[in-house]
Amino acid sequence: MPLSWDDLAGASLARQFPERTAQFPDDTADSPSPERVATLLGAIGPIQAQNARAPFIGLAARIPGVTHAQISAAYTARSIVRGSNLRGTVHTSTPADHALLDAVTHLGQRAPQARTLRLVETDLAAVWAAQEAFAAQDPRTPAQLWEHLRDWISEHDPTASPRLNDAAGRYFGFGHGGLIREPLTGSWSGQTAPGYRSASAVLGTDYTAARTGFRNDPDATADALVRLHLARFGPASRHDVAWFSGLGLTAIDRALARAAGSLHQDIGPDERIYWSLPDAPPPRSVDGVRLLPEFDALLCSIDPRARRRFVAPEHYDILWRQENGMLLAPLMVDGRLTGYWRLVGAGRKRSVEVTYFARTRKPRRAEFDQPLAALAAAMALDIDGLAVARHTGT
């Protein structure tokens, strides 16, 4: 019998919302545990983080009680890292996952960067190595990396004619996957100016060896990426894995073919084949209310045409603002995305406004007690107000 959208949702929720166990016992803000934060992030997978607060909110929604101090300490200790990778986005991940995302980004970005840089006498590997060497000792700003990229190409490949005077060209200064970013001022959860360091220089020999192994073996990279996606976000179709990774369908198909004997296959409600690992956890429901960050994995790990496993198409069109490519922060009720929410105010003292969609269950005010406490702890805020209203727009 084909899987339903509810079947797919239950299976994915078991991966994205693991049951709380002794792996992550309660800690206090005075005793942060970077390793335990990293254990949780390793279990649920990379969090899309071009909005710096997203990992804080996403982790809090999955393990209520984790604190801003704990997550910040994990960043500072390099137990978790943030970098520009995959589809040109930003992700927070464990160092082990970042080594893989780095190599996947090299595969996915090779063609567009080659078209833009127009190299003649050198190659992309040399360009990327030069950028990493420039950022090995000190954090570099995007402007400094952009200038270094232009100067390096001018010196080492003077016959090239790179198109670097636009946003895409600027991104190539830091977006090849080999760098990790940190705030130059302010907190890890703030949208402050970033500095970039070479991941291999910061994370050491074990990281470098893992990354080098992936970079030197494109098939192994694609194979590991497929297994990461199925373990953290599955079940998944070939389109889901390609969307998340930025790799083409051909590379994903070859990886799935190599692994086919060790994977389960089911037909989904859209008649696509959905792949899963044999040791996947049993499906689960997630009752009540969760406040998720923009670009949460419940949406952004899945091909857009298949996101109805978590949200009705008419509601998805509201959450995803097509005119600017931005997402509203989703409200999850009983495992479905049924609205959106936002913080109101400035400074430490805030309130929360929640909007739920028509023809969905109105969440009860008491259901927000734990989510608001989790949000306050993770963002180090004093949340003293809640407004709940039905969406009235078109």
CSV table of C-alpha atoms in Angstrom, one decimal:
chain,number,residue,atom,x,y,z
A,1,MET,CA,0.0,0.0,0.0
A,2,PRO,CA,1.4,3.5,-0.9
A,3,LEU,CA,2.5,5.7,1.9
A,4,SER,CA,0.2,8.6,2.8
A,5,TRP,CA,1.4,12.2,3.6
A,6,ASP,CA,0.6,11.4,7.3
A,7,ASP,CA,2.8,8.3,7.1
A,8,LEU,CA,5.7,10.3,5.8
A,9,ALA,CA,5.1,13.0,8.4
A,10,GLY,CA,5.1,10.5,11.3
A,11,ALA,CA,8.3,9.0,10.1
A,12,SER,CA,10.1,12.3,9.7
A,13,LEU,CA,8.8,13.6,13.1
A,14,ALA,CA,10.5,10.5,14.7
A,15,ARG,CA,13.8,11.7,13.3
A,16,GLN,CA,13.4,15.4,13.9
A,17,PHE,CA,11.8,15.2,17.3
A,18,PRO,CA,13.6,12.4,19.1
A,19,GLU,CA,12.3,11.3,22.5
A,20,ARG,CA,14.1,13.0,25.3
A,21,THR,CA,16.5,10.5,27.0
A,22,ALA,CA,19.4,10.4,29.3
A,23,GLN,CA,21.5,11.5,26.4
A,24,PHE,CA,20.5,15.0,27.1
A,25,PRO,CA,19.6,15.4,30.8
A,26,ASP,CA,18.7,18.8,32.2
A,27,ASP,CA,21.7,21.2,32.5
A,28,THR,CA,21.7,24.7,34.0
A,29,ALA,CA,22.8,27.9,32.4
A,30,ASP,CA,25.7,28.0,34.9
A,31,SER,CA,26.9,24.6,33.6
A,32,PRO,CA,26.6,24.5,29.9
A,33,SER,CA,27.3,21.2,28.1
A,34,PRO,CA,28.6,21.8,24.5
A,35,GLU,CA,28.9,18.1,23.9
A,36,ARG,CA,25.3,17.4,24.7
A,37,VAL,CA,24.2,20.2,22.5
A,38,ALA,CA,26.3,18.7,19.7
A,39,THR,CA,24.8,15.2,20.4
A,40,LEU,CA,21.3,16.6,19.8
A,41,LEU,CA,22.3,18.5,16.7
A,42,GLY,CA,24.1,15.4,15.4
A,43,ALA,CA,20.8,13.4,15.9
A,44,ILE,CA,18.5,15.9,14.1
A,45,GLY,CA,21.0,17.1,11.4
A,46,PRO,CA,22.2,20.5,10.1
A,47,ILE,CA,19.9,23.5,10.8
A,48,GLN,CA,19.6,26.1,8.1
A,49,ALA,CA,20.9,29.3,9.8
A,50,GLN,CA,21.1,32.3,7.6
A,51,ASN,CA,19.0,33.8,10.4
A,52,ALA,CA,21.4,33.4,13.3
A,53,ARG,CA,18.7,32.7,15.8
A,54,ALA,CA,17.4,29.7,14.0
A,55,PRO,CA,19.6,27.0,15.6
A,56,PHE,CA,18.6,28.4,19.1
A,57,ILE,CA,14.9,28.3,18.3
A,58,GLY,CA,15.1,25.0,16.4
A,59,LEU,CA,17.0,23.2,19.2
A,60,ALA,CA,14.6,24.6,21.9
A,61,ALA,CA,11.6,23.4,19.9
A,62,ARG,CA,13.0,19.8,20.0
A,63,ILE,CA,14.6,19.7,23.5
A,64,PRO,CA,12.7,22.3,25.7
A,65,GLY,CA,15.0,23.6,28.4
A,66,VAL,CA,18.2,24.0,26.4
A,67,THR,CA,19.6,27.4,27.1
A,68,HIS,CA,21.2,30.3,25.2
A,69,ALA,CA,24.3,29.8,27.3
A,70,GLN,CA,24.6,26.1,26.4
A,71,ILE,CA,24.2,26.6,22.7
A,72,SER,CA,26.5,29.6,22.7
A,73,ALA,CA,29.1,27.6,24.6
A,74,ALA,CA,28.8,24.8,22.0
A,75,TYR,CA,29.6,27.3,19.2
A,76,THR,CA,32.5,28.8,21.2
A,77,ALA,CA,34.0,25.3,21.9
A,78,ARG,CA,33.5,24.4,18.2
A,79,SER,CA,31.3,21.5,19.2
A,80,ILE,CA,29.0,22.9,16.6
A,81,VAL,CA,29.9,25.2,13.7
A,82,ARG,CA,28.2,27.5,11.3
A,83,GLY,CA,29.2,27.8,7.6
A,84,SER,CA,28.1,28.8,4.1
A,85,ASN,CA,27.5,25.6,2.1
A,86,LEU,CA,25.1,23.4,0.2
A,87,ARG,CA,22.7,25.5,-2.0
A,88,GLY,CA,24.4,28.8,-1.1
A,89,THR,CA,22.8,28.9,2.3
A,90,VAL,CA,24.1,28.9,5.9
A,91,HIS,CA,23.9,25.8,8.1
A,92,THR,CA,24.8,25.0,11.7
A,93,SER,CA,26.1,21.5,12.1
A,94,THR,CA,28.5,19.3,14.0
A,95,PRO,CA,32.1,19.4,12.7
A,96,ALA,CA,31.7,15.8,11.4
A,97,ASP,CA,28.7,16.9,9.3
A,98,HIS,CA,30.4,20.1,8.2
A,99,ALA,CA,33.2,18.0,6.7
A,100,LEU,CA,30.6,16.3,4.5
A,101,LEU,CA,28.7,19.5,3.7
A,102,ASP,CA,32.0,21.1,2.7
A,103,ALA,CA,32.6,18.4,0.1
A,104,VAL,CA,29.0,18.4,-1.1
A,105,THR,CA,29.3,22.1,-1.6
A,106,HIS,CA,32.4,21.7,-3.7
A,107,LEU,CA,30.5,19.3,-6.0
A,108,GLY,CA,27.4,21.4,-6.2
A,109,GLN,CA,29.1,24.8,-6.6
A,110,ARG,CA,31.8,23.7,-9.0
A,111,ALA,CA,29.8,24.4,-12.2
A,112,PRO,CA,28.4,27.9,-11.3
A,113,GLN,CA,31.7,29.0,-9.8
A,114,ALA,CA,33.6,27.9,-12.9
A,115,ARG,CA,31.2,29.8,-15.1
A,116,THR,CA,31.7,32.9,-13.0
A,117,LEU,CA,35.4,32.8,-12.4
A,118,ARG,CA,36.3,31.8,-16.0
A,119,LEU,CA,39.7,30.4,-15.0
A,120,VAL,CA,42.3,29.7,-17.6
A,121,GLU,CA,45.7,29.1,-16.0
A,122,THR,CA,44.6,27.7,-12.6
A,123,ASP,CA,41.6,25.8,-11.3
A,124,LEU,CA,39.0,26.0,-8.6
A,125,ALA,CA,40.9,23.7,-6.2
A,126,ALA,CA,43.7,26.2,-6.1
A,127,VAL,CA,41.3,29.2,-5.7
A,128,TRP,CA,39.6,27.5,-2.8
A,129,ALA,CA,42.9,26.6,-1.1
A,130,ALA,CA,44.1,30.2,-1.4
A,131,GLN,CA,40.9,31.5,0.3
A,132,GLU,CA,41.3,29.0,3.1
A,133,ALA,CA,45.0,29.9,3.6
A,134,PHE,CA,44.1,33.6,3.7
A,135,ALA,CA,41.6,32.8,6.5
A,136,ALA,CA,43.8,30.4,8.4
A,137,GLN,CA,45.0,32.7,11.2
A,138,ASP,CA,42.5,35.5,11.6
A,139,PRO,CA,38.8,35.9,10.9
A,140,ARG,CA,38.2,37.6,7.5
A,141,THR,CA,35.2,39.6,6.6
A,142,PRO,CA,33.2,39.0,3.4
A,143,ALA,CA,34.7,42.2,1.9
A,144,GLN,CA,38.3,41.1,2.7
A,145,LEU,CA,37.6,37.6,1.2
A,146,TRP,CA,36.1,39.1,-1.9
A,147,GLU,CA,39.1,41.5,-2.4
A,148,HIS,CA,41.5,38.6,-1.8
A,149,LEU,CA,39.7,36.5,-4.4
A,150,ARG,CA,40.0,39.2,-7.0
A,151,ASP,CA,43.6,40.0,-6.3
A,152,TRP,CA,44.6,36.3,-6.2
A,153,ILE,CA,43.0,35.6,-9.6
A,154,SER,CA,44.5,38.7,-11.0
A,155,GLU,CA,48.0,37.6,-9.9
A,156,HIS,CA,47.8,33.8,-10.7
A,157,ASP,CA,45.5,33.8,-13.7
A,158,PRO,CA,45.7,37.2,-15.4
A,159,THR,CA,44.0,36.0,-18.6
A,160,ALA,CA,40.9,35.1,-16.7
A,161,SER,CA,37.9,37.4,-16.9
A,162,PRO,CA,35.9,36.7,-13.7
A,163,ARG,CA,32.5,38.3,-13.2
A,164,LEU,CA,32.9,39.2,-9.6
A,165,ASN,CA,31.3,42.6,-9.3
A,166,ASP,CA,27.9,41.4,-8.1
A,167,ALA,CA,26.3,39.6,-5.2
A,168,ALA,CA,27.1,36.2,-6.7
A,169,GLY,CA,30.7,37.0,-7.2
A,170,ARG,CA,31.0,38.3,-3.7
A,171,TYR,CA,29.5,35.1,-2.3
A,172,PHE,CA,32.3,33.1,-4.0
A,173,GLY,CA,34.8,34.7,-1.7
A,174,PHE,CA,33.4,32.6,1.3
A,175,GLY,CA,30.8,30.2,-0.1
A,176,HIS,CA,32.8,27.2,-1.2
A,177,GLY,CA,32.2,25.3,2.0
A,178,GLY,CA,35.7,25.3,3.5
A,179,LEU,CA,35.2,28.2,5.9
A,180,ILE,CA,33.3,28.5,9.1
A,181,ARG,CA,31.8,31.7,10.4
A,182,GLU,CA,31.6,33.5,13.7
A,183,PRO,CA,30.2,36.8,14.9
A,184,LEU,CA,32.8,39.5,15.0
A,185,THR,CA,30.7,41.3,17.6
A,186,GLY,CA,27.7,40.5,19.7
A,187,SER,CA,26.1,37.1,20.4
A,188,TRP,CA,25.9,33.9,18.3
A,189,SER,CA,22.1,34.4,18.1
A,190,GLY,CA,22.4,38.0,16.7
A,191,GLN,CA,22.6,39.1,13.0
A,192,THR,CA,26.0,40.7,13.5
A,193,ALA,CA,28.8,41.0,11.0
A,194,PRO,CA,30.4,37.6,10.4
A,195,GLY,CA,34.1,36.7,10.2
A,196,TYR,CA,35.3,33.6,8.4
A,197,ARG,CA,38.0,31.2,9.3
A,198,SER,CA,39.4,28.1,7.6
A,199,ALA,CA,37.6,25.1,9.0
A,200,SER,CA,40.7,22.9,8.7
A,201,ALA,CA,42.8,25.4,10.6
A,202,VAL,CA,40.3,25.7,13.4
A,203,LEU,CA,39.0,22.2,13.7
A,204,GLY,CA,42.2,20.2,13.4
A,205,THR,CA,43.7,17.1,11.8
A,206,ASP,CA,40.7,14.7,12.3
A,207,TYR,CA,38.4,17.1,10.6
A,208,THR,CA,40.8,17.8,7.8
A,209,ALA,CA,41.4,14.1,7.1
A,210,ALA,CA,37.6,13.5,7.0
A,211,ARG,CA,37.1,16.4,4.6
A,212,THR,CA,40.0,15.4,2.4
A,213,GLY,CA,38.6,11.9,2.1
A,214,PHE,CA,35.3,13.2,1.0
A,215,ARG,CA,36.7,15.8,-1.4
A,216,ASN,CA,38.9,13.1,-3.1
A,217,ASP,CA,35.9,10.7,-3.6
A,218,PRO,CA,32.8,12.3,-5.1
A,219,ASP,CA,30.9,8.9,-5.0
A,220,ALA,CA,31.6,8.5,-1.3
A,221,THR,CA,30.5,12.1,-0.7
A,222,ALA,CA,27.2,11.5,-2.5
A,223,ASP,CA,26.7,8.2,-0.7
A,224,ALA,CA,27.3,9.7,2.8
A,225,LEU,CA,25.0,12.7,1.9
A,226,VAL,CA,22.2,10.3,1.0
A,227,ARG,CA,22.6,8.4,4.3
A,228,LEU,CA,22.8,11.7,6.3
A,229,HIS,CA,19.5,12.9,4.7
A,230,LEU,CA,17.7,9.6,5.2
A,231,ALA,CA,18.8,9.3,8.9
A,232,ARG,CA,17.9,12.9,9.9
A,233,PHE,CA,15.0,13.9,7.5
A,234,GLY,CA,13.7,10.8,5.8
A,235,PRO,CA,11.9,9.0,4.3
A,236,ALA,CA,13.0,10.9,1.2
A,237,SER,CA,12.6,10.8,-2.5
A,238,ARG,CA,15.4,11.5,-4.9
A,239,HIS,CA,14.0,15.0,-5.3
A,240,ASP,CA,14.1,15.7,-1.6
A,241,VAL,CA,17.8,14.7,-1.3
A,242,ALA,CA,18.7,16.7,-4.4
A,243,TRP,CA,16.8,19.8,-3.1
A,244,PHE,CA,18.6,19.7,0.3
A,245,SER,CA,22.0,19.0,-1.1
A,246,GLY,CA,22.2,21.1,-4.2
A,247,LEU,CA,23.5,18.1,-6.1
A,248,GLY,CA,21.9,17.1,-9.4
A,249,LEU,CA,19.5,14.2,-9.6
A,250,THR,CA,22.0,12.1,-11.6
A,251,ALA,CA,24.5,12.1,-8.7
A,252,ILE,CA,21.7,11.2,-6.2
A,253,ASP,CA,20.3,8.5,-8.5
A,254,ARG,CA,23.7,6.9,-8.7
A,255,ALA,CA,24.2,7.0,-4.9
A,256,LEU,CA,20.7,5.5,-4.3
A,257,ALA,CA,21.5,2.8,-6.9
A,258,ARG,CA,24.7,1.9,-5.0
A,259,ALA,CA,22.8,1.7,-1.7
A,260,ALA,CA,19.6,0.2,-3.0
A,261,GLY,CA,20.3,-3.2,-1.4
A,262,SER,CA,20.5,-1.8,2.1
A,263,LEU,CA,17.5,0.6,1.9
A,264,HIS,CA,13.8,0.3,2.0
A,265,GLN,CA,11.6,1.6,-0.8
A,266,ASP,CA,8.0,2.6,-0.7
A,267,ILE,CA,5.7,4.4,-3.1
A,268,GLY,CA,4.5,7.8,-1.8
A,269,PRO,CA,1.2,9.7,-2.2
A,270,ASP,CA,2.8,11.6,-5.1
A,271,GLU,CA,3.9,8.2,-6.8
A,272,ARG,CA,7.5,9.0,-6.1
A,273,ILE,CA,9.8,6.3,-4.6
A,274,TYR,CA,10.6,7.1,-0.9
A,275,TRP,CA,13.7,5.7,0.5
A,276,SER,CA,14.5,4.9,4.2
A,277,LEU,CA,17.1,3.2,6.3
A,278,PRO,CA,16.3,-0.2,7.8
A,279,ASP,CA,17.0,0.9,11.3
A,280,ALA,CA,14.8,4.0,11.2
A,281,PRO,CA,12.9,4.8,14.4
A,282,PRO,CA,9.1,4.0,14.4
A,283,PRO,CA,6.8,6.8,13.4
A,284,ARG,CA,5.7,9.1,16.2
A,285,SER,CA,3.2,12.0,16.8
A,286,VAL,CA,4.2,15.3,18.3
A,287,ASP,CA,1.2,16.6,20.1
A,288,GLY,CA,0.6,20.2,21.2
A,289,VAL,CA,2.4,23.4,20.2
A,290,ARG,CA,6.0,24.0,19.0
A,291,LEU,CA,7.4,27.3,17.8
A,292,LEU,CA,9.8,26.6,14.9
A,293,PRO,CA,12.4,28.9,13.3
A,294,GLU,CA,12.3,30.2,9.7
A,295,PHE,CA,13.6,27.7,7.3
A,296,ASP,CA,13.1,24.8,9.7
A,297,ALA,CA,14.0,21.3,8.4
A,298,LEU,CA,10.3,20.3,8.3
A,299,LEU,CA,10.2,22.5,5.2
A,300,CYS,CA,13.7,23.1,3.9
A,301,SER,CA,14.9,19.5,3.9
A,302,ILE,CA,12.1,18.5,1.6
A,303,ASP,CA,11.4,19.2,-2.1
A,304,PRO,CA,8.8,22.1,-2.3
A,305,ARG,CA,6.3,19.8,-4.1
A,306,ALA,CA,6.4,17.4,-1.3
A,307,ARG,CA,6.1,19.7,1.7
A,308,ARG,CA,2.4,18.9,2.1
A,309,ARG,CA,3.5,16.1,4.4
A,310,PHE,CA,3.6,18.9,7.0
A,311,VAL,CA,1.5,21.8,5.6
A,312,ALA,CA,-1.5,22.3,3.4
A,313,PRO,CA,-0.6,23.8,0.0
A,314,GLU,CA,-2.7,26.9,0.6
A,315,HIS,CA,-1.1,27.5,3.9
A,316,TYR,CA,2.4,26.9,2.5
A,317,ASP,CA,1.8,29.7,0.0
A,318,ILE,CA,1.3,32.0,3.0
A,319,LEU,CA,4.3,30.8,5.0
A,320,TRP,CA,6.6,31.1,2.0
A,321,ARG,CA,6.7,34.7,0.7
A,322,GLN,CA,7.5,34.0,-2.9
A,323,GLU,CA,8.2,37.7,-3.7
A,324,ASN,CA,11.3,37.7,-1.5
A,325,GLY,CA,12.1,34.0,-0.9
A,326,MET,CA,11.5,34.4,2.9
A,327,LEU,CA,9.7,32.1,5.2
A,328,LEU,CA,7.5,33.1,8.2
A,329,ALA,CA,8.5,31.3,11.4
A,330,PRO,CA,6.1,28.3,11.5
A,331,LEU,CA,3.7,27.4,14.2
A,332,MET,CA,3.4,23.6,14.6
A,333,VAL,CA,0.3,22.1,16.2
A,334,ASP,CA,0.0,18.4,16.6
A,335,GLY,CA,2.7,17.8,14.0
A,336,ARG,CA,1.3,20.1,11.3
A,337,LEU,CA,2.3,23.6,10.3
A,338,THR,CA,-0.9,25.5,10.9
A,339,GLY,CA,0.3,29.1,11.3
A,340,TYR,CA,3.1,31.4,12.1
A,341,TRP,CA,4.5,33.5,14.9
A,342,ARG,CA,6.9,36.4,15.6
A,343,LEU,CA,8.6,38.1,18.5
A,344,VAL,CA,7.5,41.7,19.2
A,345,GLY,CA,9.5,44.4,20.9
A,346,ALA,CA,13.2,45.1,21.3
A,347,GLY,CA,15.8,44.2,23.8
A,348,ARG,CA,15.5,41.5,26.4
A,349,LYS,CA,11.7,42.0,27.1
A,350,ARG,CA,9.5,40.7,24.3
A,351,SER,CA,6.0,39.4,23.6
A,352,VAL,CA,4.9,36.8,21.0
A,353,GLU,CA,2.2,37.2,18.4
A,354,VAL,CA,0.8,33.9,17.0
A,355,THR,CA,-1.4,33.6,13.9
A,356,TYR,CA,-3.2,30.3,13.1
A,357,PHE,CA,-4.8,29.5,9.8
A,358,ALA,CA,-8.5,29.3,9.2
A,359,ARG,CA,-9.9,25.7,9.3
A,360,THR,CA,-7.1,24.5,11.6
A,361,ARG,CA,-7.3,23.8,15.3
A,362,LYS,CA,-7.0,26.9,17.4
A,363,PRO,CA,-4.2,26.3,19.9
A,364,ARG,CA,-5.2,26.8,23.5
A,365,ARG,CA,-3.3,29.4,25.5
A,366,ALA,CA,-2.2,26.9,28.1
A,367,GLU,CA,-0.4,24.9,25.3
A,368,PHE,CA,2.0,27.8,24.9
A,369,ASP,CA,3.3,27.7,28.4
A,370,GLN,CA,6.2,25.2,27.7
A,371,PRO,CA,7.0,26.5,24.1
A,372,LEU,CA,7.3,30.1,25.4
A,373,ALA,CA,9.5,29.0,28.3
A,374,ALA,CA,11.7,27.0,25.9
A,375,LEU,CA,11.9,30.0,23.6
A,376,ALA,CA,12.8,32.4,26.5
A,377,ALA,CA,15.5,30.0,27.8
A,378,ALA,CA,17.1,29.5,24.3
A,379,MET,CA,17.0,33.1,23.4
A,380,ALA,CA,17.8,34.6,26.8
A,381,LEU,CA,14.6,36.7,26.7
A,382,ASP,CA,11.9,37.7,29.1
A,383,ILE,CA,8.7,36.9,27.3
A,384,ASP,CA,5.8,38.6,29.1
A,385,GLY,CA,2.9,38.6,26.6
A,386,LEU,CA,1.1,36.4,24.1
A,387,ALA,CA,-1.5,37.3,21.5
A,388,VAL,CA,-3.3,34.6,19.4
A,389,ALA,CA,-5.3,35.5,16.3
A,390,ARG,CA,-6.7,33.8,13.2
A,391,HIS,CA,-5.2,34.6,9.9
A,392,THR,CA,-7.5,36.8,7.9
A,393,GLY,CA,-5.5,37.6,4.8
A,394,THR,CA,-5.8,36.0,1.4
